[in-house]
Short mmCIF file of C-alpha atoms in Angstrom, two decimals:
data_model
loop_
_atom_site.label_atom_id
_atom_site.label_comp_id
_atom_site.label_asym_id
_atom_site.label_seq_id
_atom_site.Cartn_x
_atom_site.Cartn_y
_atom_site.Cartn_z
CA UNK A 1 -0.06 -0.05 0.04
CA UNK A 2 1.15 3.58 -0.91
CA UNK A 3 1.72 5.77 2.12
CA UNK A 4 1.41 9.56 1.48
CA UNK A 5 3.27 12.10 3.46
CA UNK A 6 4.29 15.68 3.21
CA UNK A 7 7.78 15.87 1.17
CA UNK A 8 10.76 16.25 3.68
CA UNK A 9 12.93 19.34 3.51
CA UNK A 10 15.62 17.22 1.92
CA UNK A 11 13.22 16.11 -0.86
CA UNK A 12 11.92 19.60 -1.42
CA UNK A 13 15.55 20.79 -1.83
CA UNK A 14 16.16 18.13 -4.45
CA UNK A 15 13.01 19.06 -6.31
CA UNK A 16 13.91 22.88 -6.12
CA UNK A 17 17.39 22.25 -7.47
CA UNK A 18 16.10 20.29 -10.44
CA UNK A 19 13.51 23.00 -11.40
CA UNK A 20 16.20 25.63 -10.90
CA UNK A 21 18.33 23.73 -13.41
CA UNK A 22 15.45 23.57 -15.96
CA UNK A 23 14.21 27.09 -15.73
CA UNK A 24 17.64 28.82 -14.86
CA UNK A 25 16.17 30.55 -11.80
CA UNK A 26 14.20 29.49 -8.64
CA UNK A 27 10.52 28.73 -9.82
CA UNK A 28 9.62 26.57 -6.92
CA UNK A 29 7.31 29.03 -5.17
CA UNK A 30 5.52 29.93 -8.42
CA UNK A 31 4.89 26.20 -9.08
CA UNK A 32 3.76 25.31 -5.60
CA UNK A 33 1.68 28.38 -4.72
CA UNK A 34 -1.31 27.25 -2.84
CA UNK A 35 -0.15 23.53 -3.11
CA UNK A 36 1.70 21.13 -1.04
CA UNK A 37 4.30 18.59 -2.16
CA UNK A 38 3.25 14.99 -1.24
CA UNK A 39 5.31 11.92 -1.34
CA UNK A 40 3.65 8.63 -1.95
CA UNK A 41 5.73 5.91 -0.70
CA UNK A 42 5.37 2.45 -2.35
CA UNK A 43 7.88 0.51 -4.57
CA UNK A 44 8.97 3.97 -5.74
CA UNK A 45 8.66 7.30 -4.39
CA UNK A 46 6.20 9.42 -6.20
CA UNK A 47 5.85 13.19 -5.80
CA UNK A 48 2.33 14.81 -6.12
CA UNK A 49 1.39 18.53 -6.37
CA UNK A 50 -1.63 18.70 -4.09
CA UNK A 51 -3.88 21.82 -3.63
CA UNK A 52 -4.08 22.91 0.08
CA UNK A 53 -7.80 21.80 0.28
CA UNK A 54 -7.15 18.51 -1.03
CA UNK A 55 -4.21 18.10 1.36
CA UNK A 56 -6.88 18.96 4.20
CA UNK A 57 -8.83 16.09 3.22
CA UNK A 58 -5.79 13.79 3.26
CA UNK A 59 -5.21 14.77 6.93
CA UNK A 60 -8.61 14.36 7.87
CA UNK A 61 -9.03 10.83 6.52
CA UNK A 62 -5.44 9.71 7.81
CA UNK A 63 -5.79 6.60 9.88
CA UNK A 64 -9.09 5.70 8.13
CA UNK A 65 -7.96 5.10 4.54
CA UNK A 66 -4.95 5.82 2.38
CA UNK A 67 -5.84 7.32 -1.06
CA UNK A 68 -5.13 5.53 -4.31
CA UNK A 69 -3.56 8.79 -5.63
CA UNK A 70 -4.14 12.49 -5.25
CA UNK A 71 -3.35 15.94 -6.74
CA UNK A 72 -1.19 15.94 -9.90
CA UNK A 73 1.66 13.60 -10.58
CA UNK A 74 4.69 15.70 -10.61
CA UNK A 75 7.55 13.22 -10.68
CA UNK A 76 9.56 10.29 -8.92
CA UNK A 77 12.33 10.91 -6.29
CA UNK A 78 15.24 9.00 -5.36
CA UNK A 79 18.65 9.87 -5.64
CA UNK A 80 17.56 12.51 -8.09
CA UNK A 81 14.23 14.03 -9.05
CA UNK A 82 12.57 12.75 -12.25
CA UNK A 83 9.96 15.05 -13.58
CA UNK A 84 6.67 13.49 -15.08
CA UNK A 85 4.80 14.38 -18.19
CA UNK A 86 2.40 16.77 -16.23
CA UNK A 87 5.31 18.19 -14.23
CA UNK A 88 7.01 19.06 -17.59
CA UNK A 89 3.65 20.74 -18.66
CA UNK A 90 3.68 22.91 -15.52
CA UNK A 91 7.20 24.15 -15.94
CA UNK A 92 7.52 24.13 -19.76
CA UNK A 93 6.59 27.82 -20.03
CA UNK A 94 9.74 28.67 -17.87
CA UNK A 95 12.02 26.59 -19.68
CA UNK A 96 11.79 27.55 -23.58
CA UNK A 97 15.56 27.95 -23.58
CA UNK A 98 16.14 24.41 -22.49
CA UNK A 99 13.89 23.00 -25.47
CA UNK A 100 13.93 22.24 -29.09
CA UNK A 101 11.05 22.67 -31.73
CA UNK A 102 10.40 19.73 -34.00
CA UNK A 103 8.54 19.49 -37.32
CA UNK A 104 5.18 17.80 -37.68
CA UNK A 105 6.65 14.50 -38.91
CA UNK A 106 9.20 14.76 -35.93
CA UNK A 107 6.37 15.42 -33.67
CA UNK A 108 4.47 12.12 -34.80
CA UNK A 109 7.46 9.96 -34.56
CA UNK A 110 8.39 11.29 -31.16
CA UNK A 111 4.86 10.56 -29.88
CA UNK A 112 5.26 7.04 -31.17
CA UNK A 113 8.29 6.55 -28.80
CA UNK A 114 11.01 7.23 -31.50
CA UNK A 115 14.02 9.40 -31.37
CA UNK A 116 14.26 12.89 -33.21
CA UNK A 117 16.59 13.04 -36.03
CA UNK A 118 18.57 16.21 -37.03
CA UNK A 119 16.36 16.99 -39.97
CA UNK A 120 13.14 17.17 -37.78
CA UNK A 121 14.66 19.65 -35.47
CA UNK A 122 13.44 23.21 -36.43
CA UNK A 123 14.83 25.41 -33.58
CA UNK A 124 17.21 24.73 -30.79
CA UNK A 125 16.93 26.75 -27.52
CA UNK A 126 19.69 29.11 -26.36
CA UNK A 127 20.69 27.08 -23.36
CA UNK A 128 20.53 23.58 -24.96
CA UNK A 129 23.83 21.68 -24.72
CA UNK A 130 24.98 18.39 -26.25
CA UNK A 131 24.58 15.70 -23.62
CA UNK A 132 21.77 17.67 -21.81
CA UNK A 133 18.13 16.70 -21.24
CA UNK A 134 15.94 18.89 -23.38
CA UNK A 135 12.13 19.59 -23.53
CA UNK A 136 10.66 18.67 -26.95
CA UNK A 137 8.04 21.22 -28.04
CA UNK A 138 5.92 21.24 -31.20
CA UNK A 139 5.52 24.40 -33.47
CA UNK A 140 2.92 25.60 -30.93
CA UNK A 141 5.34 25.44 -28.00
CA UNK A 142 3.33 22.53 -26.56
CA UNK A 143 5.56 20.17 -24.59
CA UNK A 144 5.48 16.62 -26.07
CA UNK A 145 7.98 15.15 -23.77
CA UNK A 146 11.56 14.92 -22.77
CA UNK A 147 14.92 13.82 -24.53
CA UNK A 148 18.67 14.03 -24.35
CA UNK A 149 20.78 15.57 -27.14
CA UNK A 150 23.46 13.44 -28.28
CA UNK A 151 25.76 12.96 -31.34
CA UNK A 152 25.78 9.78 -33.31
CA UNK A 153 27.38 8.83 -36.53
CA UNK A 154 24.98 8.44 -39.54
CA UNK A 155 24.48 4.88 -40.68
CA UNK A 156 24.74 5.67 -44.26
CA UNK A 157 27.45 8.35 -44.42
CA UNK A 158 29.31 7.70 -41.17
CA UNK A 159 29.32 11.51 -40.57
CA UNK A 160 28.26 12.59 -37.00
CA UNK A 161 24.71 13.95 -36.61
CA UNK A 162 22.82 15.24 -33.63
CA UNK A 163 19.73 13.30 -32.49
CA UNK A 164 17.41 13.68 -29.42
CA UNK A 165 17.00 10.29 -27.90
CA UNK A 166 13.49 9.78 -26.30
CA UNK A 167 13.19 9.71 -22.65
CA UNK A 168 9.73 10.37 -22.12
CA UNK A 169 6.76 11.39 -24.48
CA UNK A 170 2.95 12.06 -24.18
CA UNK A 171 2.34 8.98 -26.45
CA UNK A 172 2.63 7.04 -23.18
CA UNK A 173 -0.94 7.82 -22.37
CA UNK A 174 -1.91 5.78 -25.61
CA UNK A 175 0.84 3.00 -25.20
CA UNK A 176 0.69 2.38 -21.43
CA UNK A 177 -1.72 4.75 -19.74
CA UNK A 178 -5.07 3.08 -20.92
CA UNK B 1 -43.76 -5.85 -10.31
CA UNK B 2 -46.74 -7.60 -12.16
CA UNK B 3 -45.89 -10.78 -13.58
CA UNK B 4 -45.30 -11.05 -17.38
CA UNK B 5 -48.28 -13.58 -17.23
CA UNK B 6 -50.62 -10.67 -17.49
CA UNK B 7 -49.33 -10.00 -20.93
CA UNK B 8 -51.83 -10.68 -23.63
CA UNK B 9 -51.14 -13.71 -25.85
CA UNK B 10 -51.01 -11.84 -28.94
CA UNK B 11 -48.38 -9.29 -27.46
CA UNK B 12 -46.32 -12.44 -26.34
CA UNK B 13 -46.23 -13.54 -29.86
CA UNK B 14 -45.04 -10.04 -31.11
CA UNK B 15 -42.44 -9.98 -28.39
CA UNK B 16 -41.03 -13.29 -29.55
CA UNK B 17 -41.17 -12.15 -33.21
CA UNK B 18 -39.31 -8.92 -32.38
CA UNK B 19 -36.88 -10.47 -30.02
CA UNK B 20 -35.94 -13.03 -32.73
CA UNK B 21 -35.67 -10.31 -35.45
CA UNK B 22 -33.50 -8.04 -33.40
CA UNK B 23 -31.63 -10.73 -31.37
CA UNK B 24 -32.64 -9.87 -27.77
CA UNK B 25 -33.92 -11.88 -24.86
CA UNK B 26 -37.57 -12.15 -25.20
CA UNK B 27 -38.23 -10.78 -21.62
CA UNK B 28 -36.73 -7.51 -22.58
CA UNK B 29 -39.00 -7.01 -25.61
CA UNK B 30 -42.01 -8.01 -23.55
CA UNK B 31 -40.96 -5.42 -21.14
CA UNK B 32 -40.45 -2.57 -23.81
CA UNK B 33 -43.87 -3.26 -25.13
CA UNK B 34 -45.63 -2.90 -21.83
CA UNK B 35 -43.53 0.28 -21.23
CA UNK B 36 -43.79 1.98 -24.57
CA UNK B 37 -46.22 0.16 -26.78
CA UNK B 38 -45.63 -1.49 -30.14
CA UNK B 39 -44.76 1.63 -32.21
CA UNK B 40 -42.29 3.02 -29.89
CA UNK B 41 -40.80 -0.28 -29.13
CA UNK B 42 -39.98 -0.86 -32.76
CA UNK B 43 -38.44 2.72 -33.17
CA UNK B 44 -36.28 1.91 -29.91
CA UNK B 45 -35.23 -1.40 -31.39
CA UNK B 46 -34.36 0.11 -34.78
CA UNK B 47 -32.46 3.01 -33.12
CA UNK B 48 -30.37 0.47 -31.16
CA UNK B 49 -29.24 -1.05 -34.41
CA UNK B 50 -27.44 2.22 -35.29
CA UNK B 51 -24.16 3.42 -33.70
CA UNK B 52 -23.87 6.54 -32.00
CA UNK B 53 -21.40 9.26 -32.80
CA UNK B 54 -18.54 9.53 -30.44
CA UNK B 55 -18.33 12.81 -28.39
CA UNK B 56 -15.35 15.10 -28.06
CA UNK B 57 -15.54 17.13 -24.83
CA UNK B 58 -13.17 20.12 -24.83
CA UNK B 59 -11.00 20.22 -21.67
CA UNK B 60 -11.42 23.95 -20.87
CA UNK B 61 -8.73 23.51 -18.17
CA UNK B 62 -6.23 23.54 -21.17
CA UNK B 63 -7.66 25.01 -24.30
CA UNK B 64 -10.61 27.06 -25.37
CA UNK B 65 -13.48 25.49 -27.37
CA UNK B 66 -12.93 27.49 -30.55
CA UNK B 67 -9.12 26.81 -30.82
CA UNK B 68 -9.77 23.08 -30.36
CA UNK B 69 -12.53 22.92 -32.96
CA UNK B 70 -10.32 24.66 -35.43
CA UNK B 71 -7.28 22.35 -34.91
CA UNK B 72 -9.44 19.46 -35.27
CA UNK B 73 -11.28 20.52 -38.30
CA UNK B 74 -7.91 21.22 -39.87
CA UNK B 75 -7.12 17.76 -39.39
CA UNK B 76 -10.18 16.45 -41.25
CA UNK B 77 -12.56 15.80 -38.53
CA UNK B 78 -16.17 16.84 -39.07
CA UNK B 79 -17.81 18.05 -35.89
CA UNK B 80 -21.23 19.06 -34.85
CA UNK B 81 -22.04 20.90 -31.73
CA UNK B 82 -23.84 18.97 -28.82
CA UNK B 83 -27.13 20.71 -28.58
CA UNK B 84 -27.32 21.28 -24.69
CA UNK B 85 -23.45 21.63 -23.95
CA UNK B 86 -21.44 24.47 -25.34
CA UNK B 87 -18.06 22.53 -24.89
CA UNK B 88 -18.67 19.41 -26.59
CA UNK B 89 -19.08 18.07 -30.21
CA UNK B 90 -20.18 15.06 -31.88
CA UNK B 91 -17.81 13.43 -34.35
CA UNK B 92 -19.68 12.97 -37.48
CA UNK B 93 -16.50 11.88 -39.43
CA UNK B 94 -12.94 11.24 -38.65
CA UNK B 95 -10.17 10.18 -40.77
CA UNK B 96 -8.56 8.55 -37.71
CA UNK B 97 -9.50 7.51 -34.21
CA UNK B 98 -10.37 10.66 -32.35
CA UNK B 99 -8.34 9.22 -29.36
CA UNK B 100 -5.00 9.30 -31.22
CA UNK B 101 -4.29 12.73 -32.07
CA UNK B 102 -1.56 15.08 -30.76
CA UNK B 103 -4.35 17.19 -29.27
CA UNK B 104 -5.77 14.29 -27.44
CA UNK B 105 -2.37 13.20 -25.92
CA UNK B 106 -1.99 16.90 -24.86
CA UNK B 107 -5.06 16.49 -22.68
CA UNK B 108 -7.11 19.13 -24.74
CA UNK B 109 -10.27 16.73 -24.85
CA UNK B 110 -11.85 13.53 -23.69
CA UNK B 111 -13.70 11.11 -25.80
CA UNK B 112 -17.24 10.01 -24.59
CA UNK B 113 -19.07 7.07 -26.35
CA UNK B 114 -22.27 9.10 -26.51
CA UNK B 115 -24.00 12.31 -25.61
CA UNK B 116 -25.88 10.88 -22.75
CA UNK B 117 -22.86 10.54 -20.51
CA UNK B 118 -22.27 14.26 -20.37
CA UNK B 119 -25.60 14.97 -18.87
CA UNK B 120 -25.33 13.82 -15.22
CA UNK B 121 -22.55 16.33 -14.61
CA UNK B 122 -24.50 19.14 -16.20
CA UNK B 123 -27.52 18.33 -13.84
CA UNK B 124 -25.08 18.15 -10.94
CA UNK B 125 -23.83 21.72 -11.68
CA UNK B 126 -20.35 21.75 -9.98
CA UNK B 127 -18.99 25.01 -8.62
CA UNK B 128 -15.40 25.92 -7.93
CA UNK B 129 -14.49 25.60 -4.23
CA UNK B 130 -17.15 22.91 -3.57
CA UNK B 131 -16.51 19.42 -1.98
CA UNK B 132 -17.93 16.90 -4.48
CA UNK B 133 -18.03 13.14 -4.33
CA UNK B 134 -17.89 11.10 -7.52
CA UNK B 135 -18.96 7.68 -6.19
CA UNK B 136 -18.47 5.52 -9.35
CA UNK B 137 -15.82 7.57 -10.81
CA UNK B 138 -13.49 5.31 -13.11
CA UNK B 139 -12.35 5.80 -15.84
CA UNK B 140 -12.62 9.44 -15.09
CA UNK B 141 -14.84 10.95 -17.86
CA UNK B 142 -17.37 12.54 -15.37
CA UNK B 143 -14.64 13.18 -13.00
CA UNK B 144 -12.59 15.40 -15.42
CA UNK B 145 -15.83 16.99 -16.58
CA UNK B 146 -16.71 17.94 -12.89
CA UNK B 147 -12.97 19.34 -12.72
CA UNK B 148 -13.15 21.45 -15.58
CA UNK B 149 -16.42 23.05 -14.34
CA UNK B 150 -14.79 23.68 -10.88
CA UNK B 151 -11.86 25.20 -12.71
CA UNK B 152 -9.60 22.79 -10.79
CA UNK B 153 -10.74 24.53 -7.47
CA UNK B 154 -12.32 22.83 -4.53
CA UNK B 155 -12.02 18.92 -3.97
CA UNK B 156 -13.28 15.91 -5.78
CA UNK B 157 -13.33 12.60 -3.90
CA UNK B 158 -13.23 10.21 -6.79
CA UNK B 159 -14.25 6.57 -5.59
CA UNK B 160 -14.37 3.30 -7.53
CA UNK B 161 -13.78 -0.28 -6.50
CA UNK B 162 -12.28 -1.59 -9.75
CA UNK B 163 -8.41 -1.96 -9.61
CA UNK B 164 -7.99 -1.83 -13.41
CA UNK B 165 -10.35 0.91 -13.96
CA UNK B 166 -8.66 3.04 -11.35
CA UNK B 167 -5.41 2.90 -13.40
CA UNK B 168 -7.36 4.41 -16.29
CA UNK B 169 -8.84 7.03 -14.00
CA UNK B 170 -5.35 8.16 -12.74
CA UNK B 171 -4.02 8.15 -16.51
CA UNK B 172 -6.93 10.19 -17.90
CA UNK B 173 -6.91 12.71 -14.92
CA UNK B 174 -3.28 13.31 -15.56
CA UNK B 175 -3.48 13.63 -19.24
CA UNK B 176 -6.17 16.16 -18.69
CA UNK B 177 -4.30 18.19 -16.00
CA UNK B 178 -6.92 17.56 -13.30
CA UNK B 179 -5.31 18.41 -9.98
CA UNK B 180 -8.05 18.76 -7.59
CA UNK B 181 -8.82 14.98 -7.05
CA UNK B 182 -8.18 12.57 -4.01
CA UNK B 183 -9.12 9.05 -5.47
CA UNK B 184 -9.90 6.11 -3.19
CA UNK B 185 -10.08 2.50 -4.27
CA UNK B 186 -12.90 1.34 -2.19
CA UNK B 187 -16.58 0.24 -2.12
CA UNK B 188 -18.59 3.66 -2.22
CA UNK B 189 -20.84 2.14 0.51
CA UNK B 190 -17.96 2.38 3.15
CA UNK B 191 -17.48 6.15 2.34
CA UNK B 192 -19.36 7.26 5.55
CA UNK B 193 -16.43 5.80 7.46
CA UNK B 194 -14.25 8.69 6.03
CA UNK B 195 -16.36 11.11 7.95
CA UNK B 196 -16.35 13.74 5.10
CA UNK B 197 -19.48 15.65 4.31
CA UNK B 198 -19.91 16.91 0.59
CA UNK B 199 -21.83 19.83 -1.04
CA UNK B 200 -22.73 17.47 -3.92
CA UNK B 201 -22.56 13.79 -4.98
CA UNK B 202 -22.67 12.25 -8.18
CA UNK B 203 -23.66 8.60 -8.30
CA UNK B 204 -23.70 7.19 -11.87
CA UNK B 205 -24.58 3.89 -10.62
CA UNK B 206 -23.27 0.55 -11.74
CA UNK B 207 -26.37 -0.96 -13.81
CA UNK B 208 -27.41 -3.50 -16.49
CA UNK B 209 -26.31 -1.02 -19.12
CA UNK B 210 -29.44 -1.81 -21.14
CA UNK B 211 -29.33 1.83 -22.52
CA UNK B 212 -25.86 1.29 -24.03
CA UNK B 213 -27.15 -1.19 -26.62
CA UNK B 214 -26.42 1.17 -29.53
CA UNK B 215 -22.72 1.16 -28.34
CA UNK B 216 -22.39 -2.37 -27.24
CA UNK B 217 -24.72 -4.80 -29.13
CA UNK B 218 -23.68 -7.71 -26.90
CA UNK B 219 -26.00 -6.19 -24.29
CA UNK B 220 -28.99 -7.42 -26.07
CA UNK B 221 -28.38 -10.98 -24.62
CA UNK B 222 -25.81 -10.58 -21.87
CA UNK B 223 -28.25 -9.61 -18.98
CA UNK B 224 -31.11 -11.62 -17.36
CA UNK B 225 -34.00 -10.22 -15.44
CA UNK B 226 -32.27 -11.24 -12.33
CA UNK B 227 -29.56 -8.97 -13.11
CA UNK B 228 -31.95 -5.98 -12.95
CA UNK B 229 -32.95 -7.15 -9.39
CA UNK B 230 -29.31 -7.56 -8.33
CA UNK B 231 -28.49 -4.00 -9.69
CA UNK B 232 -31.62 -2.33 -8.20
CA UNK B 233 -30.64 -3.69 -4.61
CA UNK B 234 -27.05 -2.51 -5.10
CA UNK B 235 -28.14 0.91 -6.35
CA UNK B 236 -30.50 1.42 -3.30
CA UNK B 237 -27.71 0.38 -0.90
CA UNK B 238 -24.99 2.83 -2.59
CA UNK B 239 -27.57 5.69 -2.62
CA UNK B 240 -28.54 5.01 1.02
CA UNK B 241 -24.92 5.12 2.29
CA UNK B 242 -23.85 8.08 0.16
CA UNK B 243 -26.62 10.19 1.65
CA UNK B 244 -24.57 9.86 4.91
CA UNK B 245 -21.93 11.86 3.22
CA UNK B 246 -23.98 14.97 2.16
CA UNK B 247 -24.39 18.13 3.84
CA UNK B 248 -27.93 19.49 4.76
CA UNK B 249 -29.27 21.02 1.53
CA UNK B 250 -26.78 19.24 -0.44
CA UNK B 251 -27.55 17.81 -3.79
CA UNK B 252 -27.19 14.22 -5.09
CA UNK B 253 -27.52 13.32 -8.71
CA UNK B 254 -28.43 9.77 -9.47
CA UNK B 255 -28.04 8.51 -12.80
CA UNK B 256 -27.89 5.08 -14.85
CA UNK B 257 -27.29 4.01 -18.48
CA UNK B 258 -30.33 1.72 -18.02
CA UNK B 259 -33.93 2.39 -19.12
CA UNK B 260 -35.31 -0.35 -16.70
CA UNK B 261 -37.63 1.49 -14.01
CA UNK B 262 -36.58 -0.91 -11.36
CA UNK B 263 -33.01 0.58 -11.66
CA UNK B 264 -34.18 4.05 -11.87
CA UNK B 265 -37.67 5.36 -10.65
CA UNK B 266 -38.13 2.43 -8.21
CA UNK B 267 -34.77 2.92 -6.51
CA UNK B 268 -35.64 6.75 -6.27
CA UNK B 269 -39.03 5.96 -4.85
CA UNK B 270 -37.62 3.56 -2.18
CA UNK B 271 -35.11 6.18 -1.17
CA UNK B 272 -37.74 8.84 -1.03
CA UNK B 273 -39.70 6.73 1.27
CA UNK B 274 -36.84 6.33 3.71
CA UNK B 275 -34.86 9.51 3.77
CA UNK B 276 -35.69 13.29 3.96
CA UNK B 277 -35.21 14.18 0.34
CA UNK B 278 -36.98 16.24 -2.37
CA UNK B 279 -36.93 15.59 -6.18
CA UNK B 280 -35.63 18.85 -7.88
CA UNK B 281 -36.66 19.97 -11.39
CA UNK B 282 -34.02 19.44 -14.06
CA UNK B 283 -33.23 22.29 -16.02
CA UNK B 284 -32.85 20.57 -19.40
CA UNK B 285 -34.78 21.32 -22.63
CA UNK B 286 -34.62 17.76 -23.58
CA UNK B 287 -35.59 14.43 -22.06
CA UNK B 288 -38.77 12.88 -21.08
CA UNK B 289 -40.19 12.73 -17.62
CA UNK B 290 -39.71 9.95 -15.25
CA UNK B 291 -42.42 7.23 -14.94
CA UNK B 292 -44.77 7.41 -12.14
CA UNK B 293 -46.38 4.25 -13.05
CA UNK B 294 -45.05 0.90 -14.63
CA UNK B 295 -45.51 -2.75 -14.64
CA UNK B 296 -48.48 -2.21 -12.17
CA UNK B 297 -46.41 -0.16 -9.79
CA UNK B 298 -47.37 3.31 -8.63
CA UNK B 299 -44.31 5.58 -7.41
CA UNK B 300 -44.23 9.19 -6.00
CA UNK B 301 -45.55 11.81 -8.47
CA UNK B 302 -42.59 14.02 -7.89
CA UNK B 303 -40.31 11.44 -9.68
CA UNK B 304 -41.83 12.74 -12.89
CA UNK B 305 -39.13 15.55 -12.48
CA UNK B 306 -36.52 12.92 -13.30
CA UNK B 307 -35.59 12.85 -17.08
CA UNK B 308 -35.35 9.89 -19.39
CA UNK B 309 -33.25 9.86 -22.66
CA UNK B 310 -33.53 7.44 -25.53
CA UNK B 311 -31.65 6.66 -28.65
CA UNK B 312 -34.84 6.77 -30.86
CA UNK B 313 -35.93 10.26 -29.50
CA UNK B 314 -32.80 12.03 -28.44
CA UNK B 315 -29.90 10.40 -30.40
CA UNK B 316 -28.29 9.53 -27.06
CA UNK B 317 -27.67 6.17 -25.11
CA UNK B 318 -30.62 5.19 -23.03
CA UNK B 319 -30.18 7.37 -19.75
CA UNK B 320 -32.04 8.20 -16.53
CA UNK B 321 -31.05 11.13 -14.37
CA UNK B 322 -32.58 12.41 -11.11
CA UNK B 323 -31.62 15.49 -8.84
CA UNK B 324 -32.30 15.05 -5.15
CA UNK B 325 -31.76 17.59 -2.50
CA UNK B 326 -31.22 16.38 1.20
CA UNK B 327 -33.57 18.34 3.55
CA UNK B 328 -31.83 17.24 6.85
CA UNK B 329 -28.13 16.11 7.50
CA UNK B 330 -28.26 12.44 8.31
CA UNK B 331 -26.42 10.64 11.30
CA UNK B 332 -23.54 8.59 9.98
CA UNK B 333 -24.90 5.59 12.07
CA UNK B 334 -28.23 5.60 10.71
#
């Protein structure tokens, strides 16, 4: 059974650092305004962003029954904090410089769980570096998921090419989320 | 309930003939003939043969209705507005499954199987800041509709007993960006033990699903008369338990996707006999009044304020909705 509790100061600090790295500044307060960071401890530790009113219900029902889940799933936390798809949705507007924009074809393939090839990249954010995690946006700046930008030699020409390896994409909702 | 034995012999012959022609259990057609007469029954059976258009409900937590409509029309979908809701469209034509677009994955809409399932939440009329219980919540269609009308403010206690469907609920609510839900996997009849009093409760009750035949043809033969009795008993016990979780003056909307009066009017009648409740008028242009007499039964007159929906009249699934108000708060132990 998953036990829900308020995130510890150490966990909050890890989350805060991760968000700061994405946005280039401290956005923790803006993201969590009117909300409480709650950790669900089961096989993995999941982080939920929970409105104060919902947190109040959690407290009132403690000892009677643990919920199945609550609020918005924000990510997983262990050694490091791994942001979820909806966490990414919330922070993406602060992190355009850490993202790439992909073409429509690239968008489709990425949502099928595939990597993004150099030809599908339309624009690269000013803070994107090789080896870093990047947010993958479509042409409307809607966050499709998360990737890591790497260089790999082209199978045909042998020349090095940039690709964005798929870490997480919203196609998950069709593949696994039903 | 009066026995089917009272049925005239020539009607029984007709029931058998129609049941054979359309592939139903004979008892179902006999009941339809008693409730609606010959002409209406044939119209209902004919309408049940057709499929319903899926319905796209715009998730206004993430996008405005017009922007979504434009994007989907550009992708080749032919949409028609749902008459009574300004944030939903019937999908008349689609070059692909409406549940596979980028817009769907971005959480811009939810796909309902028919228009009827949008109605209970409209009748519930949720407001931002309220505490609302959705007592049979999975897979989350109605919960997310409630959340968007609450603008993600207030609390929704979403309850369901089914483990697999709870996974779908979590996935759907996440995709749609719903953040004000606390979900419990439990029997809704145990909810009073949590000690929470809600402003409003939605019980879209487990039922025989007789109204879903246009969507699932297997239901013509998959339920027996005993299932109606079983569901009716379950529905009453759920309703009775949930009333203990309602504040004084609170609203409970009871709905089913069944057209059997035993699962609808009779359940409401029994609950009105036992608890301090009133039936409220439903503010919808469409829908037929609830039955006050059926199969030799006479139920309370105020139940005519409930609304019934049919595929051959309203183009929806078969549906029943009733809005109840609790006059006095109940003791948890009653």
